[in-house]
Each structure stands twice: as C-alpha cells, then as structure tokens.
Amino acid sequence: CNIMKVFDVLTFAEPIIKKLLEANINPKDVQYLELFSEYQRLSSEGHKTTYIEAVLCEEFDIGKTKFYEIIKSFSSQI
C-alpha cells in the first residue's frame, strides 16, 4: 500500500499551487468547474444569462451574487 503524506502531495503540486496563488485563484473553486461548464454549454445554446443564472443557482444551490462571481472569475484571463 503506497500512502502519501501531505508533504508529498504539496511537494508534487508545488509549481501548480504557486501559480494558483500568484493568480489569486482559490483552489476550492474546483467545486464550481461543473457549474461553469454548464454555463458555457447553455450560453453556447443561446440561452440568456438571466435564464442560465436562475437554472444554475437552483441546481447548484448558490446565490445570484456567487453565480456572477464564479462566472467573472472563471472567464478572466491570467
């Protein structure tokens, strides 16, 4: 059984973690990847943002403000 320690994981992921921190990206935002993928899909299908917001806020149990924060953050360039 090959068990890793926290140190091992952090050492392995150090370059990526440093890049995330430099870009002010919260690693916890990984939980919103599916939401943003759904946003992109619905948007590409021609749905209005207010409709997408209503659907995804309900589906992912988040507020309107958080929805727009996620969309803005995930759409920004680094």
Coordinates of C-alpha atoms in Angstrom, one line a residue:
C1 CA 0.0 0.0 0.0
N2 CA 1.5 3.3 -1.1
I3 CA 0.3 6.0 1.2
M4 CA 1.3 9.6 0.6
K5 CA 1.7 12.2 3.2
V6 CA 0.5 15.8 3.0
F7 CA 4.2 16.9 2.5
D8 CA 4.5 14.6 -0.5
V9 CA 1.3 15.9 -2.2
L10 CA 2.3 19.5 -1.6
T11 CA 5.8 18.9 -2.9
F12 CA 4.4 17.3 -6.1
A13 CA 1.9 20.0 -6.7
E14 CA 4.1 23.0 -5.6
P15 CA 4.5 24.5 -9.0
I16 CA 0.8 24.5 -9.7
I17 CA -0.1 25.7 -6.3
K18 CA 2.3 28.6 -6.6
K19 CA 0.8 29.6 -10.0
L20 CA -2.7 29.5 -8.5
L21 CA -1.6 31.7 -5.6
E22 CA 0.1 34.2 -7.9
A23 CA -3.1 34.5 -10.0
N24 CA -5.3 34.8 -6.9
I25 CA -7.1 31.6 -7.7
N26 CA -8.8 29.8 -4.9
P27 CA -8.2 26.1 -5.2
K28 CA -11.5 25.5 -3.5
D29 CA -13.2 26.9 -6.7
V30 CA -12.6 23.5 -8.3
Q31 CA -16.0 22.7 -6.9
Y32 CA -17.5 25.1 -9.5
L33 CA -16.0 23.5 -12.6
E34 CA -19.2 21.7 -13.5
L35 CA -21.3 24.8 -12.9
F36 CA -19.0 26.8 -15.3
S37 CA -19.1 24.0 -17.9
E38 CA -22.9 24.1 -17.7
Y39 CA -22.9 27.9 -18.0
Q40 CA -20.8 27.6 -21.2
R41 CA -23.0 25.0 -22.7
L42 CA -26.2 26.8 -22.0
S43 CA -24.7 30.1 -23.2
S44 CA -23.5 28.5 -26.5
E45 CA -27.0 27.2 -27.0
G46 CA -28.2 30.8 -27.0
H47 CA -29.9 31.0 -23.6
K48 CA -30.0 34.4 -21.9
T49 CA -27.7 34.9 -18.9
T50 CA -30.6 35.6 -16.5
Y51 CA -32.2 32.2 -17.5
I52 CA -28.9 30.4 -17.0
E53 CA -28.4 32.1 -13.7
A54 CA -31.8 31.0 -12.5
V55 CA -31.3 27.4 -13.6
L56 CA -27.8 27.0 -12.3
C57 CA -28.3 28.8 -9.0
E58 CA -31.2 26.4 -8.3
E59 CA -29.2 23.3 -9.5
F60 CA -26.0 24.2 -7.6
D61 CA -27.7 25.8 -4.6
I62 CA -25.8 29.1 -4.8
G63 CA -26.9 32.7 -4.7
K64 CA -27.1 35.1 -7.6
T65 CA -24.1 37.1 -6.4
K66 CA -21.9 33.9 -6.0
F67 CA -23.0 32.9 -9.5
Y68 CA -21.8 36.1 -11.1
E69 CA -18.5 36.0 -9.0
I70 CA -17.8 32.5 -10.4
I71 CA -18.6 33.5 -14.0
K72 CA -16.4 36.6 -13.8
S73 CA -13.5 34.7 -12.1
F74 CA -13.6 31.7 -14.5
S75 CA -13.8 34.0 -17.5
S76 CA -10.9 36.1 -16.6
Q77 CA -7.5 35.8 -18.2
I78 CA -4.4 35.2 -16.2

